[in-house]
Amino acid sequence: HHNLANALVDPGEAGRAERHYRRVLQLDPSHSGARRALADLVAAAGRTSEALALYEELGEDSSPSVLNATGALHAEMGNLDRAGDDLRRALDLDPTNIDVAGNLANVLASQFRHGEALPLYARVLAAAPECPDTLSNAANGYARGVREDDAFDCFRRALAINPAHIDANAGLANFLL
């Protein structure tokens, strides 16, 4: 069932894949691979609470990628302290993980902890200087941290790459008001 479910993980077969992962877990509740894959699938479907419960059932199997996922889900649910805790643990385990650093920077910026967020944004930008999402997130963080020149530069670069980038356009409009 696990291999079949893996083969079915695409948008058209997500329901069948979910059924097969659930069947694997009925047969072997300790199958962490199926639990992780099911959590990823459920998270992609926007079922945040259910995905979070599945990730947390992995317990000690929490890798940086699982902690990044739970951190992002906690942030989505507004549990910013818990999100920050998970993301810090993930970054401690994998200090070079740029996805985790970016997610933690976003959480810290949401908590108005710009002094902690800005170095993380700089690290993410060094690794992904041409990603409009990263540039827009960093620009918003810089704007909140009163680094106007850096904020404007990041918005400008994001929009040069993708002039239709909604967040960068909205962020720049708010920044210029």
PDB file of C-alpha atoms in Angstrom:
ATOM      1  CA  HIS A   1       0.000   0.000   0.000  1.00  0.00           C
ATOM      2  CA  HIS A   2       2.831   2.428   0.847  1.00  0.00           C
ATOM      3  CA  ASN A   3       4.490   2.085  -2.576  1.00  0.00           C
ATOM      4  CA  LEU A   4       1.142   2.376  -4.333  1.00  0.00           C
ATOM      5  CA  ALA A   5       0.291   5.484  -2.333  1.00  0.00           C
ATOM      6  CA  ASN A   6       3.662   7.014  -3.242  1.00  0.00           C
ATOM      7  CA  ALA A   7       2.920   6.395  -6.910  1.00  0.00           C
ATOM      8  CA  LEU A   8      -0.475   8.081  -6.595  1.00  0.00           C
ATOM      9  CA  VAL A   9       0.740  11.316  -5.016  1.00  0.00           C
ATOM     10  CA  ASP A  10      -0.223  13.821  -7.665  1.00  0.00           C
ATOM     11  CA  PRO A  11      -3.142  16.237  -7.678  1.00  0.00           C
ATOM     12  CA  GLY A  12      -5.487  13.876  -9.530  1.00  0.00           C
ATOM     13  CA  GLU A  13      -4.878  10.885  -7.267  1.00  0.00           C
ATOM     14  CA  ALA A  14      -4.490  12.513  -3.832  1.00  0.00           C
ATOM     15  CA  GLY A  15      -7.678  10.920  -2.489  1.00  0.00           C
ATOM     16  CA  ARG A  16      -6.562   7.427  -3.460  1.00  0.00           C
ATOM     17  CA  ALA A  17      -3.068   8.043  -2.097  1.00  0.00           C
ATOM     18  CA  GLU A  18      -4.553   9.211   1.202  1.00  0.00           C
ATOM     19  CA  ARG A  19      -6.659   6.036   1.472  1.00  0.00           C
ATOM     20  CA  HIS A  20      -3.606   3.864   0.859  1.00  0.00           C
ATOM     21  CA  TYR A  21      -1.478   5.717   3.426  1.00  0.00           C
ATOM     22  CA  ARG A  22      -4.286   5.322   5.958  1.00  0.00           C
ATOM     23  CA  ARG A  23      -4.438   1.608   5.149  1.00  0.00           C
ATOM     24  CA  VAL A  24      -0.688   1.288   5.739  1.00  0.00           C
ATOM     25  CA  LEU A  25      -1.123   2.973   9.133  1.00  0.00           C
ATOM     26  CA  GLN A  26      -3.983   0.597  10.012  1.00  0.00           C
ATOM     27  CA  LEU A  27      -1.690  -2.329   9.275  1.00  0.00           C
ATOM     28  CA  ASP A  28       1.386  -0.782  10.892  1.00  0.00           C
ATOM     29  CA  PRO A  29       0.680   2.264  13.097  1.00  0.00           C
ATOM     30  CA  SER A  30       4.424   2.774  13.636  1.00  0.00           C
ATOM     31  CA  HIS A  31       5.174   3.228   9.905  1.00  0.00           C
ATOM     32  CA  SER A  32       6.739   6.689  10.089  1.00  0.00           C
ATOM     33  CA  GLY A  33       7.203   6.970   6.311  1.00  0.00           C
ATOM     34  CA  ALA A  34       3.478   6.556   5.675  1.00  0.00           C
ATOM     35  CA  ARG A  35       2.609   8.907   8.543  1.00  0.00           C
ATOM     36  CA  ARG A  36       4.976  11.585   7.206  1.00  0.00           C
ATOM     37  CA  ALA A  37       3.713  11.199   3.645  1.00  0.00           C
ATOM     38  CA  LEU A  38       0.093  11.367   4.818  1.00  0.00           C
ATOM     39  CA  ALA A  39       0.872  14.486   6.883  1.00  0.00           C
ATOM     40  CA  ASP A  40       2.466  16.131   3.824  1.00  0.00           C
ATOM     41  CA  LEU A  41      -0.540  15.215   1.688  1.00  0.00           C
ATOM     42  CA  VAL A  42      -3.067  16.478   4.247  1.00  0.00           C
ATOM     43  CA  ALA A  43      -1.076  19.711   4.732  1.00  0.00           C
ATOM     44  CA  ALA A  44      -1.051  20.293   0.961  1.00  0.00           C
ATOM     45  CA  ALA A  45      -4.834  19.890   1.002  1.00  0.00           C
ATOM     46  CA  GLY A  46      -5.072  22.721   3.554  1.00  0.00           C
ATOM     47  CA  ARG A  47      -6.208  20.537   6.449  1.00  0.00           C
ATOM     48  CA  THR A  48      -3.861  22.237   8.895  1.00  0.00           C
ATOM     49  CA  SER A  49      -5.007  20.822  12.236  1.00  0.00           C
ATOM     50  CA  GLU A  50      -5.109  17.267  10.934  1.00  0.00           C
ATOM     51  CA  ALA A  51      -1.678  17.604   9.335  1.00  0.00           C
ATOM     52  CA  LEU A  52      -0.224  19.037  12.516  1.00  0.00           C
ATOM     53  CA  ALA A  53      -1.573  16.108  14.551  1.00  0.00           C
ATOM     54  CA  LEU A  54      -0.033  13.618  12.104  1.00  0.00           C
ATOM     55  CA  TYR A  55       3.356  15.367  12.156  1.00  0.00           C
ATOM     56  CA  GLU A  56       3.332  15.520  15.950  1.00  0.00           C
ATOM     57  CA  GLU A  57       2.612  11.782  16.148  1.00  0.00           C
ATOM     58  CA  LEU A  58       6.042  11.271  14.573  1.00  0.00           C
ATOM     59  CA  GLY A  59       7.479  12.304  17.952  1.00  0.00           C
ATOM     60  CA  GLU A  60      11.185  11.587  18.147  1.00  0.00           C
ATOM     61  CA  ASP A  61      11.321  11.104  14.380  1.00  0.00           C
ATOM     62  CA  SER A  62      11.165  14.891  14.078  1.00  0.00           C
ATOM     63  CA  SER A  63      13.699  15.851  11.453  1.00  0.00           C
ATOM     64  CA  PRO A  64      14.414  19.443  10.449  1.00  0.00           C
ATOM     65  CA  SER A  65      11.920  19.077   7.595  1.00  0.00           C
ATOM     66  CA  VAL A  66       9.175  17.839   9.976  1.00  0.00           C
ATOM     67  CA  LEU A  67       9.936  20.631  12.446  1.00  0.00           C
ATOM     68  CA  ASN A  68       9.862  23.122   9.569  1.00  0.00           C
ATOM     69  CA  ALA A  69       6.462  21.777   8.519  1.00  0.00           C
ATOM     70  CA  THR A  70       5.043  21.894  12.055  1.00  0.00           C
ATOM     71  CA  GLY A  71       6.498  25.367  12.554  1.00  0.00           C
ATOM     72  CA  ALA A  72       4.876  26.612   9.353  1.00  0.00           C
ATOM     73  CA  LEU A  73       1.537  25.043  10.327  1.00  0.00           C
ATOM     74  CA  HIS A  74       1.673  26.568  13.811  1.00  0.00           C
ATOM     75  CA  ALA A  75       2.413  29.952  12.221  1.00  0.00           C
ATOM     76  CA  GLU A  76      -0.533  29.514   9.855  1.00  0.00           C
ATOM     77  CA  MET A  77      -2.757  28.842  12.866  1.00  0.00           C
ATOM     78  CA  GLY A  78      -1.412  31.914  14.695  1.00  0.00           C
ATOM     79  CA  ASN A  79       0.579  29.946  17.284  1.00  0.00           C
ATOM     80  CA  LEU A  80       3.688  32.045  16.717  1.00  0.00           C
ATOM     81  CA  ASP A  81       5.536  31.094  19.916  1.00  0.00           C
ATOM     82  CA  ARG A  82       5.185  27.388  19.156  1.00  0.00           C
ATOM     83  CA  ALA A  83       6.077  28.018  15.511  1.00  0.00           C
ATOM     84  CA  GLY A  84       9.248  29.792  16.586  1.00  0.00           C
ATOM     85  CA  ASP A  85      10.165  26.967  18.967  1.00  0.00           C
ATOM     86  CA  ASP A  86       9.810  24.313  16.257  1.00  0.00           C
ATOM     87  CA  LEU A  87      11.675  26.387  13.695  1.00  0.00           C
ATOM     88  CA  ARG A  88      14.538  27.142  16.107  1.00  0.00           C
ATOM     89  CA  ARG A  89      14.869  23.408  16.856  1.00  0.00           C
ATOM     90  CA  ALA A  90      14.947  22.710  13.110  1.00  0.00           C
ATOM     91  CA  LEU A  91      17.600  25.365  12.557  1.00  0.00           C
ATOM     92  CA  ASP A  92      19.655  23.979  15.450  1.00  0.00           C
ATOM     93  CA  LEU A  93      19.576  20.567  13.753  1.00  0.00           C
ATOM     94  CA  ASP A  94      20.320  21.958  10.281  1.00  0.00           C
ATOM     95  CA  PRO A  95      21.847  25.458  10.470  1.00  0.00           C
ATOM     96  CA  THR A  96      22.205  25.667   6.676  1.00  0.00           C
ATOM     97  CA  ASN A  97      18.515  25.058   5.916  1.00  0.00           C
ATOM     98  CA  ILE A  98      17.399  28.207   4.133  1.00  0.00           C
ATOM     99  CA  ASP A  99      13.699  27.246   4.109  1.00  0.00           C
ATOM    100  CA  VAL A 100      13.729  27.004   7.896  1.00  0.00           C
ATOM    101  CA  ALA A 101      15.665  30.271   8.226  1.00  0.00           C
ATOM    102  CA  GLY A 102      13.121  32.032   5.999  1.00  0.00           C
ATOM    103  CA  ASN A 103      10.154  30.637   7.894  1.00  0.00           C
ATOM    104  CA  LEU A 104      11.708  31.598  11.230  1.00  0.00           C
ATOM    105  CA  ALA A 105      12.464  35.098   9.927  1.00  0.00           C
ATOM    106  CA  ASN A 106       8.804  35.481   8.887  1.00  0.00           C
ATOM    107  CA  VAL A 107       7.599  34.334  12.320  1.00  0.00           C
ATOM    108  CA  LEU A 108       9.987  36.678  14.103  1.00  0.00           C
ATOM    109  CA  ALA A 109       8.948  39.596  11.864  1.00  0.00           C
ATOM    110  CA  SER A 110       5.292  38.815  12.653  1.00  0.00           C
ATOM    111  CA  GLN A 111       6.207  39.092  16.342  1.00  0.00           C
ATOM    112  CA  PHE A 112       7.946  42.445  15.687  1.00  0.00           C
ATOM    113  CA  ARG A 113      11.302  40.893  16.614  1.00  0.00           C
ATOM    114  CA  HIS A 114      13.116  42.544  13.734  1.00  0.00           C
ATOM    115  CA  GLY A 115      16.547  42.445  15.331  1.00  0.00           C
ATOM    116  CA  GLU A 116      16.378  38.632  15.208  1.00  0.00           C
ATOM    117  CA  ALA A 117      14.599  38.418  11.843  1.00  0.00           C
ATOM    118  CA  LEU A 118      16.849  40.678   9.771  1.00  0.00           C
ATOM    119  CA  PRO A 119      20.038  38.545   9.971  1.00  0.00           C
ATOM    120  CA  LEU A 120      17.990  35.509   8.941  1.00  0.00           C
ATOM    121  CA  TYR A 121      16.561  37.394   5.946  1.00  0.00           C
ATOM    122  CA  ALA A 122      20.120  38.377   4.961  1.00  0.00           C
ATOM    123  CA  ARG A 123      21.157  34.716   5.131  1.00  0.00           C
ATOM    124  CA  VAL A 124      18.208  33.607   3.009  1.00  0.00           C
ATOM    125  CA  LEU A 125      18.830  36.347   0.444  1.00  0.00           C
ATOM    126  CA  ALA A 126      22.480  35.329   0.160  1.00  0.00           C
ATOM    127  CA  ALA A 127      21.344  31.815  -0.791  1.00  0.00           C
ATOM    128  CA  ALA A 128      18.364  32.777  -2.978  1.00  0.00           C
ATOM    129  CA  PRO A 129      18.976  36.292  -4.327  1.00  0.00           C
ATOM    130  CA  GLU A 130      16.606  35.920  -7.288  1.00  0.00           C
ATOM    131  CA  CYS A 131      13.524  34.460  -5.587  1.00  0.00           C
ATOM    132  CA  PRO A 132      10.673  37.007  -5.644  1.00  0.00           C
ATOM    133  CA  ASP A 133       8.944  35.432  -2.621  1.00  0.00           C
ATOM    134  CA  THR A 134      12.135  35.638  -0.577  1.00  0.00           C
ATOM    135  CA  LEU A 135      12.773  39.190  -1.720  1.00  0.00           C
ATOM    136  CA  SER A 136       9.228  40.270  -0.872  1.00  0.00           C
ATOM    137  CA  ASN A 137       9.331  38.637   2.574  1.00  0.00           C
ATOM    138  CA  ALA A 138      12.708  40.210   3.295  1.00  0.00           C
ATOM    139  CA  ALA A 139      11.490  43.596   2.074  1.00  0.00           C
ATOM    140  CA  ASN A 140       8.552  43.473   4.462  1.00  0.00           C
ATOM    141  CA  GLY A 141      10.892  42.508   7.287  1.00  0.00           C
ATOM    142  CA  TYR A 142      13.303  45.296   6.421  1.00  0.00           C
ATOM    143  CA  ALA A 143      10.431  47.793   6.199  1.00  0.00           C
ATOM    144  CA  ARG A 144       9.217  46.801   9.661  1.00  0.00           C
ATOM    145  CA  GLY A 145      12.779  46.952  10.950  1.00  0.00           C
ATOM    146  CA  VAL A 146      13.161  50.490   9.620  1.00  0.00           C
ATOM    147  CA  ARG A 147      15.780  49.625   7.009  1.00  0.00           C
ATOM    148  CA  GLU A 148      14.040  51.553   4.252  1.00  0.00           C
ATOM    149  CA  ASP A 149      16.795  51.403   1.623  1.00  0.00           C
ATOM    150  CA  ASP A 150      17.063  47.611   1.952  1.00  0.00           C
ATOM    151  CA  ALA A 151      13.273  47.257   1.888  1.00  0.00           C
ATOM    152  CA  PHE A 152      12.911  49.357  -1.255  1.00  0.00           C
ATOM    153  CA  ASP A 153      15.759  47.490  -2.972  1.00  0.00           C
ATOM    154  CA  CYS A 154      14.187  44.094  -2.209  1.00  0.00           C
ATOM    155  CA  PHE A 155      10.736  45.184  -3.409  1.00  0.00           C
ATOM    156  CA  ARG A 156      12.301  46.614  -6.586  1.00  0.00           C
ATOM    157  CA  ARG A 157      14.269  43.415  -7.261  1.00  0.00           C
ATOM    158  CA  ALA A 158      11.231  41.192  -6.614  1.00  0.00           C
ATOM    159  CA  LEU A 159       9.117  43.209  -9.048  1.00  0.00           C
ATOM    160  CA  ALA A 160      11.891  43.240 -11.665  1.00  0.00           C
ATOM    161  CA  ILE A 161      11.773  39.438 -11.615  1.00  0.00           C
ATOM    162  CA  ASN A 162       7.985  39.180 -11.453  1.00  0.00           C
ATOM    163  CA  PRO A 163       6.081  42.442 -12.051  1.00  0.00           C
ATOM    164  CA  ALA A 164       2.799  40.707 -11.140  1.00  0.00           C
ATOM    165  CA  HIS A 165       4.009  39.490  -7.727  1.00  0.00           C
ATOM    166  CA  ILE A 166       1.009  40.333  -5.558  1.00  0.00           C
ATOM    167  CA  ASP A 167       2.776  40.486  -2.189  1.00  0.00           C
ATOM    168  CA  ALA A 168       5.634  42.612  -3.519  1.00  0.00           C
ATOM    169  CA  ASN A 169       3.220  45.032  -5.196  1.00  0.00           C
ATOM    170  CA  ALA A 170       1.077  45.326  -2.070  1.00  0.00           C
ATOM    171  CA  GLY A 171       4.129  45.598   0.158  1.00  0.00           C
ATOM    172  CA  LEU A 172       5.675  48.313  -1.966  1.00  0.00           C
ATOM    173  CA  ALA A 173       2.392  50.253  -2.080  1.00  0.00           C
ATOM    174  CA  ASN A 174       2.104  50.073   1.721  1.00  0.00           C
ATOM    175  CA  PHE A 175       5.766  50.977   2.115  1.00  0.00           C
ATOM    176  CA  LEU A 176       5.419  54.070  -0.064  1.00  0.00           C
ATOM    177  CA  LEU A 177       2.281  55.348   1.689  1.00  0.00           C
TER     178      LEU A 177
END
